[in-house]
Amino acid sequence: SGRDQEAERRKSIEQVIAPFRNQISQISLSLFKGSALGVMFGEIQDDFHDIFLIGPLGSNTTEHIMPGRILPVVLQEMGIPVMVVPRVPQEFRSILICTGAGEPGKSDIRFGGRIAHRIGIPVDILHVQRQGTNGTEKKRVKKNLDKAKRMLQALQVETQTRVRTGEVFEEIVRETEEKSYDLIVIGAPFTKTGTPEFHPTSLIGRLLEKLKIPVIIVPMEE
């Protein structure tokens, strides 16, 4: 029956947000019917939200999200971070923030730091540099990473910085394989026309395809 289906959906969603309830008290759950994008626009326009969460959508997360344009629409039109949860962790114990150049004022670092401060868990800030990066660029990145570390430490967030060398996608995956993270935060790149750069072969598309842990995608400042 319709009532049984609604109860089953509510149960499934509660499983997704259970780790948040354990660590963040103020969470409410509402179920809506209708067009997904239409409901999302209406809900976000009617109220203020800090984050948009997409729960498990099947065996291939990228396949379900990309064609539906959910990620680009939420990030560009609604301007709030999106959290994709391919599987539900028991709890959040550590966060990896992936940053392009390590500037402490960037949205991804600020947002990841806020979450870590609220939940009370440590953060690693990762920057991946290309092979052959010159000394001047390495010094600039180190300076920015050190500033970001101090900023998060001022929020009483235990913070470490990490630099890897190689291809960005491969090094992020290796980092998650070598150290057990429960959450990844990464900034959303945009094209020159101002639209989100999302397709199955983009960096974020590949990460969503590969990683089996929650990923928060943060709209970046211009």
mmCIF file of N, CA and C in Angstrom, residues 77-128:
data_model
loop_
_atom_site.group_PDB
_atom_site.id
_atom_site.type_symbol
_atom_site.label_atom_id
_atom_site.label_comp_id
_atom_site.label_asym_id
_atom_site.label_seq_id
_atom_site.Cartn_x
_atom_site.Cartn_y
_atom_site.Cartn_z
ATOM 1 N N GLU A 77 22.347 26.672 -9.173
ATOM 2 C CA GLU A 77 21.131 27.456 -8.991
ATOM 3 C C GLU A 77 20.802 27.701 -7.524
ATOM 4 N N MET A 78 21.082 26.711 -6.678
ATOM 5 C CA MET A 78 20.728 26.832 -5.266
ATOM 6 C C MET A 78 21.910 27.271 -4.413
ATOM 7 N N GLY A 79 23.123 27.049 -4.911
ATOM 8 C CA GLY A 79 24.307 27.568 -4.251
ATOM 9 C C GLY A 79 24.630 26.961 -2.904
ATOM 10 N N ILE A 80 24.251 25.694 -2.677
ATOM 11 C CA ILE A 80 24.579 25.043 -1.413
ATOM 12 C C ILE A 80 25.345 23.755 -1.690
ATOM 13 N N PRO A 81 26.173 23.316 -0.734
ATOM 14 C CA PRO A 81 26.927 22.075 -0.922
ATOM 15 C C PRO A 81 26.009 20.861 -1.048
ATOM 16 N N VAL A 82 26.500 19.861 -1.773
ATOM 17 C CA VAL A 82 25.774 18.609 -1.958
ATOM 18 C C VAL A 82 26.587 17.477 -1.345
ATOM 19 N N MET A 83 25.939 16.648 -0.542
ATOM 20 C CA MET A 83 26.594 15.480 0.037
ATOM 21 C C MET A 83 26.022 14.226 -0.603
ATOM 22 N N VAL A 84 26.887 13.437 -1.250
ATOM 23 C CA VAL A 84 26.489 12.182 -1.882
ATOM 24 C C VAL A 84 26.906 11.038 -0.964
ATOM 25 N N VAL A 85 25.949 10.202 -0.590
ATOM 26 C CA VAL A 85 26.197 9.127 0.384
ATOM 27 C C VAL A 85 25.977 7.774 -0.298
ATOM 28 N N PRO A 86 27.038 7.171 -0.870
ATOM 29 C CA PRO A 86 26.880 5.876 -1.527
ATOM 30 C C PRO A 86 26.626 4.739 -0.553
ATOM 31 N N ARG A 87 27.153 4.871 0.640
ATOM 32 C CA ARG A 87 26.837 3.907 1.702
ATOM 33 C C ARG A 87 26.865 4.655 3.028
ATOM 34 N N VAL A 88 26.211 4.103 4.022
ATOM 35 C CA VAL A 88 26.033 4.792 5.294
ATOM 36 C C VAL A 88 27.111 4.372 6.289
ATOM 37 N N PRO A 89 27.967 5.298 6.757
ATOM 38 C CA PRO A 89 28.959 4.957 7.776
ATOM 39 C C PRO A 89 28.312 4.846 9.149
ATOM 40 N N GLN A 90 28.938 4.095 10.030
ATOM 41 C CA GLN A 90 28.429 3.979 11.397
ATOM 42 C C GLN A 90 28.568 5.301 12.138
ATOM 43 N N GLU A 91 29.663 5.993 11.889
ATOM 44 C CA GLU A 91 29.905 7.301 12.487
ATOM 45 C C GLU A 91 30.969 8.013 11.665
ATOM 46 N N PHE A 92 31.120 9.311 11.889
ATOM 47 C CA PHE A 92 32.151 10.083 11.215
ATOM 48 C C PHE A 92 33.305 10.305 12.189
ATOM 49 N N ARG A 93 34.496 9.829 11.785
ATOM 50 C CA ARG A 93 35.665 9.914 12.664
ATOM 51 C C ARG A 93 36.780 10.780 12.099
ATOM 52 N N SER A 94 36.804 10.991 10.787
ATOM 53 C CA SER A 94 37.844 11.831 10.186
ATOM 54 C C SER A 94 37.382 12.340 8.829
ATOM 55 N N ILE A 95 37.896 13.517 8.446
ATOM 56 C CA ILE A 95 37.518 14.164 7.190
ATOM 57 C C ILE A 95 38.769 14.419 6.357
ATOM 58 N N LEU A 96 38.656 14.198 5.055
ATOM 59 C CA LEU A 96 39.699 14.585 4.107
ATOM 60 C C LEU A 96 39.161 15.731 3.259
ATOM 61 N N ILE A 97 39.849 16.883 3.308
ATOM 62 C CA ILE A 97 39.494 18.019 2.458
ATOM 63 C C ILE A 97 40.498 18.067 1.313
ATOM 64 N N CYS A 98 40.013 17.946 0.083
ATOM 65 C CA CYS A 98 40.871 18.001 -1.100
ATOM 66 C C CYS A 98 40.828 19.414 -1.664
ATOM 67 N N THR A 99 41.981 20.061 -1.741
ATOM 68 C CA THR A 99 42.008 21.455 -2.169
ATOM 69 C C THR A 99 42.971 21.634 -3.328
ATOM 70 N N GLY A 100 42.578 22.485 -4.278
ATOM 71 C CA GLY A 100 43.397 22.686 -5.461
ATOM 72 C C GLY A 100 44.706 23.399 -5.177
ATOM 73 N N ALA A 101 44.672 24.423 -4.341
ATOM 74 C CA ALA A 101 45.891 25.170 -4.059
ATOM 75 C C ALA A 101 46.063 25.483 -2.585
ATOM 76 N N GLY A 102 45.103 25.073 -1.773
ATOM 77 C CA GLY A 102 45.267 25.199 -0.340
ATOM 78 C C GLY A 102 44.964 26.552 0.254
ATOM 79 N N GLU A 103 44.333 27.468 -0.516
ATOM 80 C CA GLU A 103 44.040 28.773 0.061
ATOM 81 C C GLU A 103 43.070 28.625 1.228
ATOM 82 N N PRO A 104 43.398 29.186 2.405
ATOM 83 C CA PRO A 104 42.563 28.990 3.591
ATOM 84 C C PRO A 104 41.184 29.613 3.485
ATOM 85 N N GLY A 105 40.991 30.600 2.590
ATOM 86 C CA GLY A 105 39.685 31.231 2.483
ATOM 87 C C GLY A 105 38.723 30.516 1.565
ATOM 88 N N LYS A 106 39.169 29.457 0.902
ATOM 89 C CA LYS A 106 38.324 28.760 -0.057
ATOM 90 C C LYS A 106 37.139 28.097 0.632
ATOM 91 N N SER A 107 36.045 28.005 -0.108
ATOM 92 C CA SER A 107 34.796 27.484 0.450
ATOM 93 C C SER A 107 34.929 26.064 0.952
ATOM 94 N N ASP A 108 35.685 25.215 0.224
ATOM 95 C CA ASP A 108 35.782 23.816 0.630
ATOM 96 C C ASP A 108 36.453 23.669 1.986
ATOM 97 N N ILE A 109 37.512 24.436 2.220
ATOM 98 C CA ILE A 109 38.218 24.353 3.501
ATOM 99 C C ILE A 109 37.358 24.913 4.626
ATOM 100 N N ARG A 110 36.710 26.051 4.386
ATOM 101 C CA ARG A 110 35.855 26.639 5.421
ATOM 102 C C ARG A 110 34.703 25.710 5.779
ATOM 103 N N PHE A 111 34.052 25.143 4.761
ATOM 104 C CA PHE A 111 32.896 24.291 5.021
ATOM 105 C C PHE A 111 33.312 23.001 5.721
ATOM 106 N N GLY A 112 34.394 22.382 5.243
ATOM 107 C CA GLY A 112 34.883 21.171 5.900
ATOM 108 C C GLY A 112 35.283 21.430 7.340
ATOM 109 N N GLY A 113 35.886 22.597 7.587
ATOM 110 C CA GLY A 113 36.267 22.949 8.949
ATOM 111 C C GLY A 113 35.065 23.139 9.852
ATOM 112 N N ARG A 114 33.995 23.738 9.314
ATOM 113 C CA ARG A 114 32.767 23.921 10.105
ATOM 114 C C ARG A 114 32.183 22.581 10.528
ATOM 115 N N ILE A 115 32.156 21.622 9.589
ATOM 116 C CA ILE A 115 31.612 20.306 9.910
ATOM 117 C C ILE A 115 32.463 19.623 10.970
ATOM 118 N N ALA A 116 33.785 19.664 10.780
ATOM 119 C CA ALA A 116 34.679 19.022 11.741
ATOM 120 C C ALA A 116 34.533 19.632 13.128
ATOM 121 N N HIS A 117 34.401 20.967 13.176
ATOM 122 C CA HIS A 117 34.225 21.649 14.461
ATOM 123 C C HIS A 117 32.916 21.240 15.117
ATOM 124 N N ARG A 118 31.858 21.168 14.317
ATOM 125 C CA ARG A 118 30.533 20.831 14.855
ATOM 126 C C ARG A 118 30.491 19.394 15.380
ATOM 127 N N ILE A 119 31.088 18.474 14.622
ATOM 128 C CA ILE A 119 31.039 17.066 15.008
ATOM 129 C C ILE A 119 32.138 16.721 16.010
ATOM 130 N N GLY A 120 33.271 17.442 15.928
ATOM 131 C CA GLY A 120 34.381 17.165 16.828
ATOM 132 C C GLY A 120 35.292 16.064 16.331
ATOM 133 N N ILE A 121 35.704 16.145 15.048
ATOM 134 C CA ILE A 121 36.574 15.124 14.470
ATOM 135 C C ILE A 121 37.746 15.792 13.754
ATOM 136 N N PRO A 122 38.866 15.064 13.560
ATOM 137 C CA PRO A 122 40.052 15.650 12.926
ATOM 138 C C PRO A 122 39.920 15.771 11.418
ATOM 139 N N VAL A 123 40.786 16.618 10.838
ATOM 140 C CA VAL A 123 40.784 16.899 9.402
ATOM 141 C C VAL A 123 42.186 16.726 8.834
ATOM 142 N N ASP A 124 42.268 16.139 7.645
ATOM 143 C CA ASP A 124 43.478 16.186 6.830
ATOM 144 C C ASP A 124 43.173 17.041 5.610
ATOM 145 N N ILE A 125 44.044 18.001 5.303
ATOM 146 C CA ILE A 125 43.896 18.817 4.098
ATOM 147 C C ILE A 125 44.893 18.302 3.066
ATOM 148 N N LEU A 126 44.399 17.855 1.929
ATOM 149 C CA LEU A 126 45.246 17.252 0.894
ATOM 150 C C LEU A 126 45.343 18.149 -0.334
ATOM 151 N N HIS A 127 46.572 18.354 -0.805
ATOM 152 C CA HIS A 127 46.809 19.000 -2.095
ATOM 153 C C HIS A 127 47.630 18.053 -2.956
ATOM 154 N N VAL A 128 47.218 17.880 -4.207
ATOM 155 C CA VAL A 128 47.958 17.037 -5.147
ATOM 156 C C VAL A 128 48.665 17.937 -6.155
#
